[in-house]
Coordinates of C-alpha atoms in Angstrom, one line a residue:
M29 CA 29.8 56.2 136.2
A30 CA 32.1 58.6 138.1
E31 CA 32.8 62.2 137.8
S32 CA 36.8 61.7 136.8
G33 CA 36.8 60.4 133.2
A34 CA 35.4 57.8 130.7
F35 CA 37.7 55.2 132.6
T36 CA 39.2 56.1 135.9
I37 CA 37.2 57.1 138.9
D38 CA 38.3 59.2 141.9
A39 CA 38.9 58.2 145.8
D40 CA 35.6 59.9 146.7
W41 CA 33.6 57.7 144.5
L42 CA 35.2 54.7 145.5
Q43 CA 35.8 55.2 149.2
S44 CA 31.5 55.6 149.4
R45 CA 30.8 52.4 147.3
L46 CA 33.5 50.5 149.6
G47 CA 31.2 47.2 150.4
T48 CA 28.7 47.6 147.8
P49 CA 27.2 44.1 146.0
G50 CA 28.8 43.5 142.4
L51 CA 32.0 46.0 143.0
S52 CA 35.3 44.0 142.6
I53 CA 38.3 46.1 144.0
V54 CA 41.4 44.8 142.6
D55 CA 45.2 45.6 143.8
G56 CA 46.4 45.5 139.8
S57 CA 50.2 46.7 141.6
W58 CA 53.6 45.3 139.9
Y59 CA 56.7 46.8 140.2
L60 CA 60.2 46.4 138.1
P61 CA 62.8 45.4 140.2
A62 CA 64.5 48.8 139.7
Q63 CA 61.9 50.1 141.6
G64 CA 62.5 47.7 145.3
R65 CA 59.0 47.2 146.1
D66 CA 57.2 43.9 146.5
A67 CA 53.8 44.6 145.3
R68 CA 51.9 40.9 147.1
A69 CA 53.9 42.0 150.2
E70 CA 52.2 45.5 149.9
Y71 CA 49.0 44.3 149.7
A72 CA 49.4 41.5 152.5
A73 CA 50.1 45.0 154.4
A74 CA 47.6 47.0 153.5
H75 CA 44.5 47.1 150.9
I76 CA 41.6 48.9 150.6
P77 CA 39.1 47.3 152.2
G78 CA 37.7 44.3 150.1
A79 CA 41.0 44.1 147.5
L80 CA 41.8 41.4 145.8
F81 CA 44.7 40.6 144.7
F82 CA 45.6 40.1 140.9
D83 CA 49.1 38.4 140.5
H84 CA 50.9 39.6 136.7
D85 CA 52.9 36.9 137.0
A86 CA 50.4 34.0 137.5
V87 CA 47.7 35.6 135.3
V88 CA 49.7 34.6 131.7
D89 CA 49.9 31.9 129.2
P90 CA 51.9 28.8 130.9
N91 CA 53.7 28.1 127.4
S92 CA 55.4 31.0 127.1
Q93 CA 58.5 32.2 127.0
L94 CA 57.6 35.7 127.3
P95 CA 56.8 37.8 130.5
H96 CA 53.4 38.3 131.3
T97 CA 52.1 37.0 127.6
L98 CA 47.6 37.1 127.7
P99 CA 46.5 33.7 129.1
D100 CA 43.8 32.3 126.4
A101 CA 39.4 33.0 127.8
A102 CA 39.9 29.5 129.5
T103 CA 42.6 30.3 131.3
F104 CA 41.9 33.9 132.7
A105 CA 38.5 33.0 132.9
R106 CA 39.8 30.4 135.8
H107 CA 41.5 33.0 137.4
A108 CA 39.2 36.1 137.7
G109 CA 36.2 33.4 138.8
S110 CA 38.4 32.0 142.0
M111 CA 39.0 35.8 142.5
G112 CA 35.2 35.7 142.5
I113 CA 35.0 38.2 140.4
S114 CA 31.9 38.1 137.7
A115 CA 32.1 39.8 134.1
D116 CA 28.7 41.5 135.2
D117 CA 30.3 43.2 138.4
T118 CA 31.9 46.7 138.3
I119 CA 35.4 46.2 139.1
V120 CA 37.5 48.8 140.0
V121 CA 41.5 48.2 139.5
Y122 CA 44.4 50.0 141.2
D123 CA 48.2 50.0 142.0
G124 CA 50.5 52.0 144.0
P125 CA 51.6 54.9 142.1
G126 CA 48.3 55.2 140.2
M127 CA 49.1 55.1 136.7
F128 CA 51.7 52.3 135.8
S129 CA 50.1 48.5 136.0
A130 CA 46.4 49.2 136.6
P131 CA 45.6 50.0 133.4
R132 CA 47.1 46.6 132.0
V133 CA 44.2 44.6 134.1
W134 CA 41.6 47.1 133.0
W135 CA 42.8 46.5 129.3
M136 CA 43.1 42.5 130.5
F137 CA 39.3 42.2 131.7
R138 CA 38.2 44.3 128.8
V139 CA 39.6 42.5 126.2
M140 CA 38.0 38.8 127.8
G141 CA 34.8 41.3 127.5
V142 CA 34.0 43.3 130.6
F143 CA 32.8 46.6 130.3
Q144 CA 32.1 47.9 133.4
V145 CA 36.2 48.2 134.5
Y146 CA 37.8 51.3 135.7
V147 CA 41.4 52.6 137.0
L148 CA 41.3 54.1 140.2
D149 CA 42.9 57.8 139.9
G150 CA 45.6 58.9 142.3
G151 CA 46.8 55.3 143.0
F152 CA 46.6 53.1 146.3
D153 CA 49.9 55.7 147.3
R154 CA 47.4 58.6 147.1
W155 CA 44.6 56.5 148.7
K156 CA 47.4 56.1 151.9
A157 CA 48.0 59.7 151.5
E158 CA 44.7 60.9 152.2
G159 CA 43.8 58.8 154.9
R160 CA 40.9 56.6 153.7
P161 CA 40.7 53.2 155.0
V162 CA 42.5 50.4 154.4
T163 CA 43.0 47.2 156.3
D164 CA 45.6 43.8 156.0
A165 CA 42.6 41.6 156.9
P166 CA 42.3 39.0 153.9
T167 CA 39.8 39.4 151.6
K168 CA 37.1 36.9 151.8
V169 CA 36.4 35.1 148.8
A170 CA 33.2 33.4 147.4
P171 CA 34.9 31.6 143.6
N172 CA 32.2 31.7 140.6
V173 CA 32.1 30.7 137.1
F174 CA 33.3 34.3 134.6
H175 CA 31.9 34.4 131.9
V176 CA 34.0 35.2 128.8
E177 CA 33.9 37.5 125.5
F178 CA 37.0 37.3 124.0
D179 CA 38.4 40.2 121.6
A180 CA 41.8 38.7 119.9
A181 CA 41.0 41.9 117.7
R182 CA 42.6 43.9 120.3
V183 CA 45.5 42.4 120.7
A184 CA 48.4 42.3 118.0
S185 CA 51.1 39.7 117.4
L186 CA 54.9 39.6 116.4
Q187 CA 53.4 38.3 112.9
D188 CA 50.9 41.6 113.1
M189 CA 53.8 43.6 114.1
L190 CA 56.5 42.8 111.2
K191 CA 53.5 43.5 108.9
I192 CA 52.7 46.9 110.7
V193 CA 56.7 47.8 110.4
A194 CA 56.8 46.8 106.6
T195 CA 54.0 48.4 105.5
G196 CA 53.7 51.8 108.2
E197 CA 49.4 50.8 108.0
S198 CA 49.2 51.4 111.7
Q199 CA 51.5 53.7 113.8
V200 CA 53.1 52.4 116.8
A201 CA 53.2 54.0 120.0
D202 CA 56.4 52.9 122.8
A203 CA 55.4 53.5 126.1
R204 CA 59.3 53.1 127.6
P205 CA 61.5 55.1 129.1
A206 CA 62.7 57.4 126.2
G207 CA 66.2 56.7 126.9
R208 CA 65.5 52.6 126.6
F209 CA 63.5 53.7 123.1
T210 CA 67.0 55.5 122.0
G211 CA 69.3 52.5 122.6
D212 CA 71.0 54.8 125.2
D213 CA 69.8 53.0 128.2
P214 CA 70.0 49.3 129.4
E215 CA 67.0 47.4 128.6
P216 CA 65.8 45.8 132.0
R217 CA 66.0 42.0 130.9
A218 CA 69.1 40.7 129.6
G219 CA 69.3 39.4 126.2
V220 CA 67.4 42.1 124.6
R221 CA 68.6 44.3 122.6
G222 CA 68.2 48.1 123.2
G223 CA 66.3 50.4 120.5
H224 CA 62.9 50.7 119.2
M225 CA 61.0 49.3 116.1
P226 CA 61.6 51.0 112.4
G227 CA 58.7 53.8 112.4
A228 CA 57.7 53.3 116.3
K229 CA 56.6 56.7 117.9
S230 CA 58.1 57.4 121.8
L231 CA 55.3 58.0 124.4
P232 CA 56.6 57.5 127.5
A233 CA 53.6 56.0 129.8
S234 CA 55.0 58.2 132.5
T235 CA 53.9 61.7 130.4
L236 CA 50.3 60.4 130.2
A237 CA 49.8 61.3 134.0
K238 CA 50.6 63.3 137.1
D239 CA 50.3 62.8 140.6
G240 CA 49.2 59.1 139.7
K241 CA 45.8 60.1 137.8
L242 CA 45.2 60.5 134.1
L243 CA 46.4 63.8 132.2
P244 CA 42.8 65.6 131.4
P245 CA 42.1 64.9 128.0
E246 CA 43.2 68.1 126.0
E247 CA 47.0 67.2 127.9
L248 CA 46.9 64.3 126.2
R249 CA 46.0 65.0 123.0
K250 CA 48.9 67.5 123.0
R251 CA 50.8 64.0 124.4
F252 CA 49.8 62.6 121.2
E253 CA 50.4 65.3 119.2
D254 CA 53.9 66.1 120.1
A255 CA 55.1 62.3 120.1
G256 CA 53.9 62.4 116.2
V257 CA 50.8 59.9 116.8
D258 CA 47.8 60.8 114.7
L259 CA 44.4 60.4 116.3
A260 CA 43.1 59.6 113.4
R261 CA 45.0 56.7 112.2
P262 CA 45.0 53.1 114.0
V263 CA 47.8 52.9 116.6
V264 CA 49.4 49.8 118.2
T265 CA 50.9 49.9 122.0
S266 CA 53.9 48.4 123.0
C267 CA 56.3 48.8 126.1
G268 CA 58.9 46.6 127.9
S269 CA 56.4 43.7 128.4
G270 CA 52.8 44.8 127.7
I271 CA 52.4 45.8 130.8
T272 CA 52.9 50.2 130.8
A273 CA 51.3 49.9 127.1
A274 CA 48.5 49.9 128.1
V275 CA 49.0 52.8 129.9
I276 CA 48.7 54.6 126.4
T277 CA 46.0 52.5 125.0
L278 CA 43.9 53.5 128.2
A279 CA 44.5 57.5 127.3
L280 CA 43.7 56.4 123.4
E281 CA 40.3 54.9 124.7
T282 CA 39.6 57.9 127.3
L283 CA 40.0 59.9 123.7
G284 CA 37.5 58.1 122.0
H285 CA 40.1 56.2 119.9
S286 CA 39.0 52.7 119.5
A287 CA 41.3 51.6 116.6
N288 CA 44.0 50.6 118.7
R289 CA 45.6 46.9 119.9
L290 CA 48.3 46.0 122.4
Y291 CA 51.3 44.2 121.0
D292 CA 51.7 41.5 123.7
G293 CA 54.8 40.6 123.1
S294 CA 56.4 44.1 123.2
W295 CA 59.7 44.8 123.3
S296 CA 60.4 41.7 125.2
E297 CA 59.9 39.8 122.7
W298 CA 60.7 42.3 119.3
G299 CA 63.6 42.9 120.9
G300 CA 65.1 39.8 122.1
R301 CA 64.9 38.2 118.6
P302 CA 67.7 38.2 116.5
D303 CA 66.0 38.5 113.4
T304 CA 63.2 41.3 113.7
P305 CA 64.5 44.9 112.4
V306 CA 65.9 47.3 115.2
V307 CA 66.6 51.4 115.6
K308 CA 68.5 53.8 117.1
G309 CA 68.4 57.7 118.3
R310 CA 65.0 59.2 118.3

């Protein structure tokens, strides 16, 4: 597919194919309040020509009280179809900094049965800095039918996590910053306790990329090794609300590790409950 890696593509590859039939470009930007960026406003001001905006706060389970809960297959298909995306397209997802929220969109499309989906290394910030083409023109959309093949085995539920924490049958890799993992720094959501699941390993998403690009495989392997994650065993990824957990998932899949699931409720669910075990410190 592309020169960069199994699931990432570089800016040269994408720029040379802008306007190609069957290529869908998706702006999957999303930001925490502390980042002070408005993803939709930035998209309206400038985006890669032909890009479609993916709203992380809209493409969700409407019945969930948790943020960013994965929607059911029919709901996802409706959103993707309304964006004019086909399950047969080659889909390239980007975000602002490069490896923050785009992998979540990549993971969602894969869970829904699309495998020709990739993340743009370097993100839109680098794309702009390098003087590549941008536009503020609205992308014309021709809605279609998006065919879904949902893979429930790639998603971990609260019940799954309670069993995993009790038995240790799978490893838990936590993508939140180290200070939130230890409980030294507060959670950004009110009413959510600090700390982590018993037995979880800290692997901040920010340590898996440099300058918006996923690290080379040998460096990714070392990050997992240093975090105490055994790549020969199953892994569940988690974070604050299921967004940056997908950065770890992307890294795992890049290394050929397929025995992984993403805990969709993540810390918003686990830390927001009074009855789940929480530990602090390293």
